Amino acid sequence: MSRSRDRRRRRPAYSRRPQEFYWLWIAATATYGVGDIVSTIAFLEYVPTIAEANPVVAFAIDSFGLGGLVALKIAVYLIMLWISVQGAREGDGLLYYFPPVLLTLVGTYLTASNVRLLWLA
């Protein structure tokens, strides 16, 4: 039996290990979704002398307000979730784990950076 046939017959990783899938995405949601959005809004509202450094995020905020920030974050989150689900369906561990781990690491860094900016302001 070839490896590709074996992958097609196996259930996706999110079906075999649903708790793992949920916790990976809960961590990504807590850090990238909630932590970064809340800390970005806090420093934009409470420290007007600090501007958003990311040009894409700055454009979204300038064009659509804080709703633009949230919409951009949701779009990135959903794209990464889709990549992870596709990776699970194809049996590709890298595509399955990389998106939530990346969002968690980026979210943790961005949240810490925003809190640091708030603390120093």
PDB file of C-alpha atoms in Angstrom:
ATOM      1  CA  MET A   1       0.000   0.000   0.000  1.00  0.00           C
ATOM      2  CA  SER A   2       1.394   3.398  -0.918  1.00  0.00           C
ATOM      3  CA  ARG A   3       1.783   6.183   1.564  1.00  0.00           C
ATOM      4  CA  SER A   4      -0.746   8.412  -0.261  1.00  0.00           C
ATOM      5  CA  ARG A   5      -3.432   5.713  -0.037  1.00  0.00           C
ATOM      6  CA  ASP A   6      -2.723   5.293   3.651  1.00  0.00           C
ATOM      7  CA  ARG A   7      -3.169   9.045   4.173  1.00  0.00           C
ATOM      8  CA  ARG A   8      -6.513   9.063   2.394  1.00  0.00           C
ATOM      9  CA  ARG A   9      -7.889   6.260   4.540  1.00  0.00           C
ATOM     10  CA  ARG A  10      -6.881   7.747   7.873  1.00  0.00           C
ATOM     11  CA  ARG A  11      -9.166  10.171   9.588  1.00  0.00           C
ATOM     12  CA  PRO A  12      -7.848  13.738   9.790  1.00  0.00           C
ATOM     13  CA  ALA A  13      -5.775  14.620  12.847  1.00  0.00           C
ATOM     14  CA  TYR A  14      -8.492  16.904  14.190  1.00  0.00           C
ATOM     15  CA  SER A  15     -10.860  13.910  14.239  1.00  0.00           C
ATOM     16  CA  ARG A  16      -8.344  11.519  15.793  1.00  0.00           C
ATOM     17  CA  ARG A  17      -7.118  13.997  18.425  1.00  0.00           C
ATOM     18  CA  PRO A  18      -9.827  16.647  18.826  1.00  0.00           C
ATOM     19  CA  GLN A  19      -8.576  17.912  22.209  1.00  0.00           C
ATOM     20  CA  GLU A  20      -5.165  18.667  20.701  1.00  0.00           C
ATOM     21  CA  PHE A  21      -6.748  20.535  17.803  1.00  0.00           C
ATOM     22  CA  TYR A  22      -8.957  22.592  20.109  1.00  0.00           C
ATOM     23  CA  TRP A  23      -6.147  23.508  22.507  1.00  0.00           C
ATOM     24  CA  LEU A  24      -3.832  24.529  19.686  1.00  0.00           C
ATOM     25  CA  TRP A  25      -6.494  26.899  18.382  1.00  0.00           C
ATOM     26  CA  ILE A  26      -7.549  28.112  21.835  1.00  0.00           C
ATOM     27  CA  ALA A  27      -3.946  29.203  22.423  1.00  0.00           C
ATOM     28  CA  ALA A  28      -3.862  30.951  19.035  1.00  0.00           C
ATOM     29  CA  THR A  29      -7.184  32.665  19.746  1.00  0.00           C
ATOM     30  CA  ALA A  30      -6.134  33.790  23.222  1.00  0.00           C
ATOM     31  CA  THR A  31      -2.825  35.292  22.115  1.00  0.00           C
ATOM     32  CA  TYR A  32      -3.287  36.412  18.517  1.00  0.00           C
ATOM     33  CA  GLY A  33      -6.997  37.070  18.633  1.00  0.00           C
ATOM     34  CA  VAL A  34      -7.759  38.418  22.068  1.00  0.00           C
ATOM     35  CA  GLY A  35      -4.394  39.441  23.508  1.00  0.00           C
ATOM     36  CA  ASP A  36      -3.069  41.325  20.504  1.00  0.00           C
ATOM     37  CA  ILE A  37      -6.365  42.986  19.600  1.00  0.00           C
ATOM     38  CA  VAL A  38      -7.099  44.145  23.154  1.00  0.00           C
ATOM     39  CA  SER A  39      -3.552  45.389  23.765  1.00  0.00           C
ATOM     40  CA  THR A  40      -3.425  47.142  20.364  1.00  0.00           C
ATOM     41  CA  ILE A  41      -6.724  48.895  21.015  1.00  0.00           C
ATOM     42  CA  ALA A  42      -5.550  49.852  24.521  1.00  0.00           C
ATOM     43  CA  PHE A  43      -2.354  51.459  23.375  1.00  0.00           C
ATOM     44  CA  LEU A  44      -4.009  53.184  20.396  1.00  0.00           C
ATOM     45  CA  GLU A  45      -6.711  54.628  22.635  1.00  0.00           C
ATOM     46  CA  TYR A  46      -4.695  55.458  25.762  1.00  0.00           C
ATOM     47  CA  VAL A  47      -1.384  56.473  24.192  1.00  0.00           C
ATOM     48  CA  PRO A  48      -2.228  58.641  21.169  1.00  0.00           C
ATOM     49  CA  THR A  49       1.437  59.548  20.622  1.00  0.00           C
ATOM     50  CA  ILE A  50       2.170  55.951  19.580  1.00  0.00           C
ATOM     51  CA  ALA A  51       1.134  54.961  16.065  1.00  0.00           C
ATOM     52  CA  GLU A  52       0.616  51.460  14.675  1.00  0.00           C
ATOM     53  CA  ALA A  53       3.944  50.254  13.233  1.00  0.00           C
ATOM     54  CA  ASN A  54       2.575  47.590  10.855  1.00  0.00           C
ATOM     55  CA  PRO A  55       1.616  49.344   7.599  1.00  0.00           C
ATOM     56  CA  VAL A  56      -1.097  46.809   6.723  1.00  0.00           C
ATOM     57  CA  VAL A  57      -2.719  47.143  10.137  1.00  0.00           C
ATOM     58  CA  ALA A  58      -2.296  50.919  10.047  1.00  0.00           C
ATOM     59  CA  PHE A  59      -4.075  51.026   6.672  1.00  0.00           C
ATOM     60  CA  ALA A  60      -6.927  48.869   7.986  1.00  0.00           C
ATOM     61  CA  ILE A  61      -7.335  51.079  11.053  1.00  0.00           C
ATOM     62  CA  ASP A  62      -7.090  54.320   9.051  1.00  0.00           C
ATOM     63  CA  SER A  63      -9.614  53.079   6.495  1.00  0.00           C
ATOM     64  CA  PHE A  64     -12.111  51.235   8.679  1.00  0.00           C
ATOM     65  CA  GLY A  65     -11.315  52.138  12.283  1.00  0.00           C
ATOM     66  CA  LEU A  66     -10.912  49.505  14.952  1.00  0.00           C
ATOM     67  CA  GLY A  67     -13.362  47.310  13.030  1.00  0.00           C
ATOM     68  CA  GLY A  68     -10.732  47.129  10.281  1.00  0.00           C
ATOM     69  CA  LEU A  69      -8.218  45.795  12.781  1.00  0.00           C
ATOM     70  CA  VAL A  70     -10.632  43.137  13.984  1.00  0.00           C
ATOM     71  CA  ALA A  71     -11.673  42.188  10.429  1.00  0.00           C
ATOM     72  CA  LEU A  72      -8.035  41.850   9.351  1.00  0.00           C
ATOM     73  CA  LYS A  73      -7.241  39.658  12.350  1.00  0.00           C
ATOM     74  CA  ILE A  74     -10.282  37.459  11.703  1.00  0.00           C
ATOM     75  CA  ALA A  75      -9.338  37.081   8.024  1.00  0.00           C
ATOM     76  CA  VAL A  76      -5.772  36.005   8.890  1.00  0.00           C
ATOM     77  CA  TYR A  77      -7.087  33.659  11.592  1.00  0.00           C
ATOM     78  CA  LEU A  78      -9.575  31.985   9.237  1.00  0.00           C
ATOM     79  CA  ILE A  79      -6.963  31.545   6.495  1.00  0.00           C
ATOM     80  CA  MET A  80      -4.589  29.921   8.958  1.00  0.00           C
ATOM     81  CA  LEU A  81      -7.374  27.704  10.314  1.00  0.00           C
ATOM     82  CA  TRP A  82      -8.199  26.603   6.772  1.00  0.00           C
ATOM     83  CA  ILE A  83      -4.521  25.762   6.123  1.00  0.00           C
ATOM     84  CA  SER A  84      -4.399  23.727   9.338  1.00  0.00           C
ATOM     85  CA  VAL A  85      -7.576  21.797   8.496  1.00  0.00           C
ATOM     86  CA  GLN A  86      -6.278  21.077   4.970  1.00  0.00           C
ATOM     87  CA  GLY A  87      -2.999  19.866   6.455  1.00  0.00           C
ATOM     88  CA  ALA A  88      -4.885  17.556   8.809  1.00  0.00           C
ATOM     89  CA  ARG A  89      -6.969  16.166   5.956  1.00  0.00           C
ATOM     90  CA  GLU A  90      -3.874  15.523   3.847  1.00  0.00           C
ATOM     91  CA  GLY A  91      -1.904  14.056   6.735  1.00  0.00           C
ATOM     92  CA  ASP A  92       0.696  16.845   6.548  1.00  0.00           C
ATOM     93  CA  GLY A  93       1.889  17.482  10.084  1.00  0.00           C
ATOM     94  CA  LEU A  94       3.682  20.712   9.198  1.00  0.00           C
ATOM     95  CA  LEU A  95       0.572  22.288   7.690  1.00  0.00           C
ATOM     96  CA  TYR A  96      -1.510  21.016  10.596  1.00  0.00           C
ATOM     97  CA  TYR A  97       0.677  22.331  13.446  1.00  0.00           C
ATOM     98  CA  PHE A  98       2.417  25.342  11.900  1.00  0.00           C
ATOM     99  CA  PRO A  99      -0.542  27.786  11.641  1.00  0.00           C
ATOM    100  CA  PRO A 100      -1.763  27.646  15.257  1.00  0.00           C
ATOM    101  CA  VAL A 101       1.772  27.527  16.648  1.00  0.00           C
ATOM    102  CA  LEU A 102       2.802  30.490  14.482  1.00  0.00           C
ATOM    103  CA  LEU A 103      -0.253  32.530  15.510  1.00  0.00           C
ATOM    104  CA  THR A 104       0.380  31.701  19.169  1.00  0.00           C
ATOM    105  CA  LEU A 105       4.025  32.787  18.976  1.00  0.00           C
ATOM    106  CA  VAL A 106       3.252  35.942  16.987  1.00  0.00           C
ATOM    107  CA  GLY A 107       0.312  36.775  19.245  1.00  0.00           C
ATOM    108  CA  THR A 108       2.406  36.309  22.373  1.00  0.00           C
ATOM    109  CA  TYR A 109       5.171  38.530  21.005  1.00  0.00           C
ATOM    110  CA  LEU A 110       2.783  41.245  19.801  1.00  0.00           C
ATOM    111  CA  THR A 111       0.805  41.249  23.032  1.00  0.00           C
ATOM    112  CA  ALA A 112       3.987  41.499  25.109  1.00  0.00           C
ATOM    113  CA  SER A 113       5.288  44.276  22.860  1.00  0.00           C
ATOM    114  CA  ASN A 114       2.026  46.230  23.155  1.00  0.00           C
ATOM    115  CA  VAL A 115       1.906  45.806  26.937  1.00  0.00           C
ATOM    116  CA  ARG A 116       5.523  46.972  27.114  1.00  0.00           C
ATOM    117  CA  LEU A 117       4.637  50.081  25.084  1.00  0.00           C
ATOM    118  CA  LEU A 118       1.731  50.768  27.416  1.00  0.00           C
ATOM    119  CA  TRP A 119       3.943  50.291  30.465  1.00  0.00           C
ATOM    120  CA  LEU A 120       6.652  52.639  29.172  1.00  0.00           C
ATOM    121  CA  ALA A 121       4.237  55.355  28.019  1.00  0.00           C
TER     122      ALA A 121
END
